[in-house]
Amino acid sequence: CLYLLFEHKSAPDIWTRLQLLQYMVRIWTQWLKEHPSRAQGARLPPILALVVHQGPEPWTLSTRFLDLVGLPPEVREALETYQPKFEHGLVDLATVPMDQIGGALVVKVLLSLAKAVREDSLAEWMETMTELLVALARQPDHAGLLRTMLMYMTQAETTVNASTFYQLAHRVEPSELRAGIMSIAEQLKQIGREEGRQEGRQEGLERGRLIGQIQSHEDWLHLPTTPAEALEQRKDEELQALLDRL
């Protein structure tokens, strides 16, 4: 078998290679625990480590772990053999135009979404990716992934129009997924009403966003929906803690 290790970064981090090595050791250690009968004489499964970078500046760090080790020139050749050696893959979204992001359907949607969030262009992304999102929703194995992506979008600062979600909801199956998308649309519509009534009062909008997210998460998890009146009685810190638990 082959393990795929993905690490998401919003900015270049020199210690990413060390983090990946730690993750790889944990994966192999867990593999040995799960396959005790194969421990003697067995070979560890290969791991493909891939860093997905969505920061505004290009990733300029080396992808080779050995470059992280300070080897004196006079002993480099002698010691190099005894150091861990691996190189991670890199997808640097800062250097890839949106229309050139390719790959399988899921890969294209996920990578372009990450880039859109970083560039604050979610509204444009939704408009151009509608057909692909519908195609993704029609694949039974990926319906849950689409729901997760939409939840991720509600936690990002977004100017996506509620009508865009309504249009998407009317084109997808099953009805459960459609209901989840409609819930997001209603949430965005309500935020728009609040924005008009309160003339951009950020504090009120933030509370409305938190309450809408909590109710949406409860709906997706098939939990009883907490009435908005009850949530309004809670402090901002309590609302955020409740959302984090969900």
Coordinates of C-alpha atoms in Angstrom, one line a residue:
C1 CA 0.0 0.0 0.0
L2 CA 1.0 3.6 -0.4
Y3 CA 0.3 6.3 2.2
L4 CA -0.3 9.9 1.0
L5 CA 0.7 12.6 3.6
F6 CA -0.7 16.1 2.9
E7 CA 0.5 19.1 4.9
H8 CA -1.3 22.4 4.3
K9 CA 0.7 25.6 4.8
S10 CA -0.4 29.3 4.6
A11 CA 3.2 30.6 4.6
P12 CA 6.7 29.1 4.0
D13 CA 7.9 27.3 7.1
I14 CA 11.5 26.1 7.4
W15 CA 10.6 23.3 9.8
T16 CA 8.0 21.8 7.5
R17 CA 10.4 19.1 6.5
L18 CA 11.0 18.1 10.2
Q19 CA 7.3 18.0 10.8
L20 CA 6.8 15.7 7.8
L21 CA 9.5 13.4 9.1
Q22 CA 7.8 13.2 12.5
Y23 CA 4.4 12.4 10.8
M24 CA 6.1 9.7 8.7
V25 CA 7.6 8.0 11.8
R26 CA 4.2 8.1 13.5
I27 CA 2.5 6.5 10.4
W28 CA 5.1 3.7 10.3
T29 CA 4.9 3.2 14.1
Q30 CA 1.1 2.9 13.9
W31 CA 1.4 0.6 10.9
L32 CA 3.6 -1.8 13.0
K33 CA 1.0 -1.8 15.8
E34 CA -1.7 -2.7 13.4
H35 CA 0.3 -5.4 11.6
P36 CA 2.2 -7.2 14.5
S37 CA 2.3 -10.5 12.6
R38 CA 4.2 -8.8 9.7
A39 CA 6.7 -6.9 12.0
Q40 CA 9.4 -9.5 11.6
G41 CA 11.1 -9.2 8.3
A42 CA 8.5 -6.9 6.9
R43 CA 9.1 -3.7 4.9
L44 CA 7.5 -0.5 5.8
P45 CA 4.9 0.9 3.4
P46 CA 6.1 3.9 1.2
I47 CA 4.8 7.4 2.1
L48 CA 4.4 10.2 -0.4
A49 CA 4.6 13.6 1.4
L50 CA 3.0 16.5 -0.3
V51 CA 3.0 20.2 0.9
V52 CA 0.1 22.3 -0.4
H53 CA 1.0 26.0 0.0
Q54 CA -1.6 28.7 -0.4
G55 CA 0.3 31.7 0.9
P56 CA 0.5 35.0 -1.1
E57 CA 4.3 34.7 -1.7
P58 CA 6.0 31.8 -3.5
W59 CA 7.5 28.9 -1.6
T60 CA 11.3 29.4 -1.9
L61 CA 12.5 26.8 0.7
S62 CA 14.2 23.6 -0.3
T63 CA 12.1 20.5 -0.4
R64 CA 15.0 18.2 0.6
F65 CA 15.3 17.2 4.2
L66 CA 19.1 16.9 4.0
D67 CA 19.3 20.6 3.3
L68 CA 18.0 21.2 6.8
V69 CA 20.9 19.4 8.4
G70 CA 24.0 21.5 9.1
L71 CA 26.8 19.4 7.8
P72 CA 30.3 21.0 7.9
P73 CA 31.9 21.0 4.4
E74 CA 35.0 19.1 5.6
V75 CA 32.9 16.1 6.9
R76 CA 29.8 16.4 4.7
E77 CA 30.6 13.5 2.5
A78 CA 31.4 11.2 5.4
L79 CA 28.3 12.1 7.4
E80 CA 25.7 12.6 4.7
T81 CA 25.2 8.8 4.3
Y82 CA 24.0 8.6 7.9
Q83 CA 21.3 11.3 7.7
P84 CA 17.6 10.9 6.9
K85 CA 17.1 11.5 3.2
F86 CA 13.7 12.3 1.6
E87 CA 12.1 15.1 -0.5
H88 CA 8.6 16.2 -0.3
G89 CA 6.3 17.2 -3.2
L90 CA 5.1 20.7 -3.4
V91 CA 1.9 22.3 -4.8
D92 CA 2.5 26.1 -4.6
L93 CA -0.8 27.7 -5.4
A94 CA 0.8 31.2 -5.3
T95 CA 2.5 30.4 -8.6
V96 CA -0.3 28.5 -10.3
P97 CA -3.1 30.5 -12.1
M98 CA -6.6 29.4 -11.2
D99 CA -7.4 28.3 -14.7
Q100 CA -4.3 26.1 -14.8
I101 CA -5.1 24.0 -11.7
G102 CA -5.7 20.5 -13.1
G103 CA -5.9 17.0 -12.0
A104 CA -8.8 14.8 -10.9
L105 CA -12.2 16.4 -10.1
V106 CA -11.7 16.3 -6.4
V107 CA -8.1 17.6 -6.6
K108 CA -9.1 20.5 -8.9
V109 CA -12.0 21.6 -6.7
L110 CA -10.0 21.4 -3.4
L111 CA -6.9 23.2 -4.7
S112 CA -8.9 25.9 -6.4
L113 CA -11.0 26.4 -3.3
A114 CA -7.9 26.9 -1.2
K115 CA -6.5 29.4 -3.6
A116 CA -9.8 31.3 -3.8
V117 CA -10.0 31.6 0.0
R118 CA -6.5 33.0 0.1
E119 CA -7.2 35.5 -2.8
D120 CA -10.6 36.5 -1.3
S121 CA -12.3 35.5 -4.5
L122 CA -14.9 32.9 -3.3
A123 CA -17.8 34.6 -5.1
E124 CA -16.0 34.3 -8.5
W125 CA -14.9 30.7 -7.6
M126 CA -18.5 29.7 -6.9
E127 CA -19.7 31.1 -10.2
T128 CA -17.0 29.4 -12.3
M129 CA -17.0 26.1 -10.4
T130 CA -20.8 25.4 -10.2
E131 CA -20.7 22.7 -12.9
L132 CA -17.9 20.9 -11.2
L133 CA -19.6 21.2 -7.8
V134 CA -22.7 19.6 -9.2
A135 CA -20.6 16.8 -10.8
L136 CA -19.0 16.3 -7.4
A137 CA -22.3 16.1 -5.6
R138 CA -23.6 13.5 -8.0
Q139 CA -20.8 11.1 -7.0
P140 CA -22.0 9.2 -3.8
D141 CA -18.6 8.8 -2.4
H142 CA -17.9 12.6 -2.6
A143 CA -21.2 14.1 -1.3
G144 CA -19.8 14.2 2.3
L145 CA -16.6 15.9 1.0
L146 CA -18.7 18.6 -0.7
R147 CA -20.6 19.2 2.5
T148 CA -17.3 19.6 4.4
M149 CA -16.1 22.1 1.8
L150 CA -19.3 24.2 2.2
M151 CA -18.8 24.2 5.9
Y152 CA -15.3 25.4 5.4
M153 CA -16.6 28.2 3.2
T154 CA -18.9 29.5 5.9
Q155 CA -16.0 30.0 8.2
A156 CA -14.1 32.1 5.7
E157 CA -14.7 35.8 5.1
T158 CA -16.9 35.5 2.0
T159 CA -19.0 37.7 -0.3
V160 CA -20.7 34.8 -2.0
N161 CA -24.2 35.7 -2.9
A162 CA -27.0 33.6 -1.3
S163 CA -28.6 33.1 -4.7
T164 CA -25.5 31.2 -5.9
F165 CA -26.1 28.6 -3.1
Y166 CA -29.8 28.4 -4.0
Q167 CA -29.0 27.7 -7.6
L168 CA -26.5 25.0 -6.6
A169 CA -29.0 23.4 -4.1
H170 CA -31.7 23.0 -6.8
R171 CA -29.3 21.0 -9.0
V172 CA -27.9 18.4 -6.6
E173 CA -29.0 15.2 -5.0
P174 CA -29.6 13.7 -2.4
S175 CA -32.2 15.8 -0.6
E176 CA -30.1 15.8 2.5
L177 CA -27.3 17.5 0.8
R178 CA -29.7 20.0 -0.9
A179 CA -31.0 20.9 2.6
G180 CA -27.5 21.6 3.8
I181 CA -26.8 23.9 0.9
M182 CA -30.1 25.7 1.4
S183 CA -29.3 26.2 5.0
I184 CA -26.1 28.0 4.0
A185 CA -28.1 30.2 1.6
E186 CA -30.5 31.1 4.3
Q187 CA -27.7 31.9 6.6
L188 CA -26.1 34.3 4.0
K189 CA -29.4 35.9 3.3
Q190 CA -30.0 36.5 7.0
I191 CA -26.5 38.1 7.3
G192 CA -27.4 40.4 4.5
R193 CA -30.6 41.5 6.2
E194 CA -28.7 42.1 9.4
E195 CA -26.1 44.1 7.6
G196 CA -28.7 46.3 6.1
R197 CA -30.5 46.8 9.3
Q198 CA -27.5 47.5 11.5
E199 CA -25.5 49.4 8.8
G200 CA -22.4 47.2 9.0
R201 CA -22.1 46.8 12.7
Q202 CA -19.4 44.1 12.7
E203 CA -20.1 42.7 16.2
G204 CA -23.7 41.9 15.4
L205 CA -22.7 40.3 12.1
E206 CA -20.2 38.1 13.8
R207 CA -22.7 36.9 16.3
G208 CA -25.2 36.2 13.5
R209 CA -22.5 34.3 11.6
L210 CA -21.7 32.2 14.6
I211 CA -25.3 31.4 15.4
G212 CA -25.9 30.4 11.7
Q213 CA -22.9 28.2 11.7
I214 CA -23.9 26.4 14.9
Q215 CA -27.4 25.7 13.6
S216 CA -26.0 24.6 10.2
H217 CA -23.6 22.2 11.9
E218 CA -26.3 20.8 14.1
D219 CA -28.5 20.2 11.0
W220 CA -25.7 18.4 9.1
L221 CA -24.9 16.2 12.2
H222 CA -28.6 15.4 12.6
L223 CA -28.6 17.0 16.0
P224 CA -31.6 19.0 17.5
T225 CA -31.3 22.5 16.3
T226 CA -30.8 25.0 19.1
P227 CA -33.3 27.9 18.8
A228 CA -31.7 31.2 17.8
E229 CA -33.3 32.8 20.8
A230 CA -31.4 30.5 23.2
L231 CA -28.1 31.1 21.4
E232 CA -28.6 34.8 21.5
Q233 CA -28.5 34.6 25.3
R234 CA -24.9 33.2 25.2
K235 CA -21.7 35.1 25.2
D236 CA -19.5 35.3 22.1
E237 CA -16.9 33.0 23.8
E238 CA -19.5 30.4 24.6
L239 CA -20.8 30.5 21.0
Q240 CA -17.3 30.0 19.6
A241 CA -16.6 27.1 22.0
L242 CA -19.9 25.4 21.0
L243 CA -19.0 25.7 17.3
D244 CA -15.5 24.3 18.0
R245 CA -17.0 21.3 19.8
L246 CA -19.3 20.6 16.8

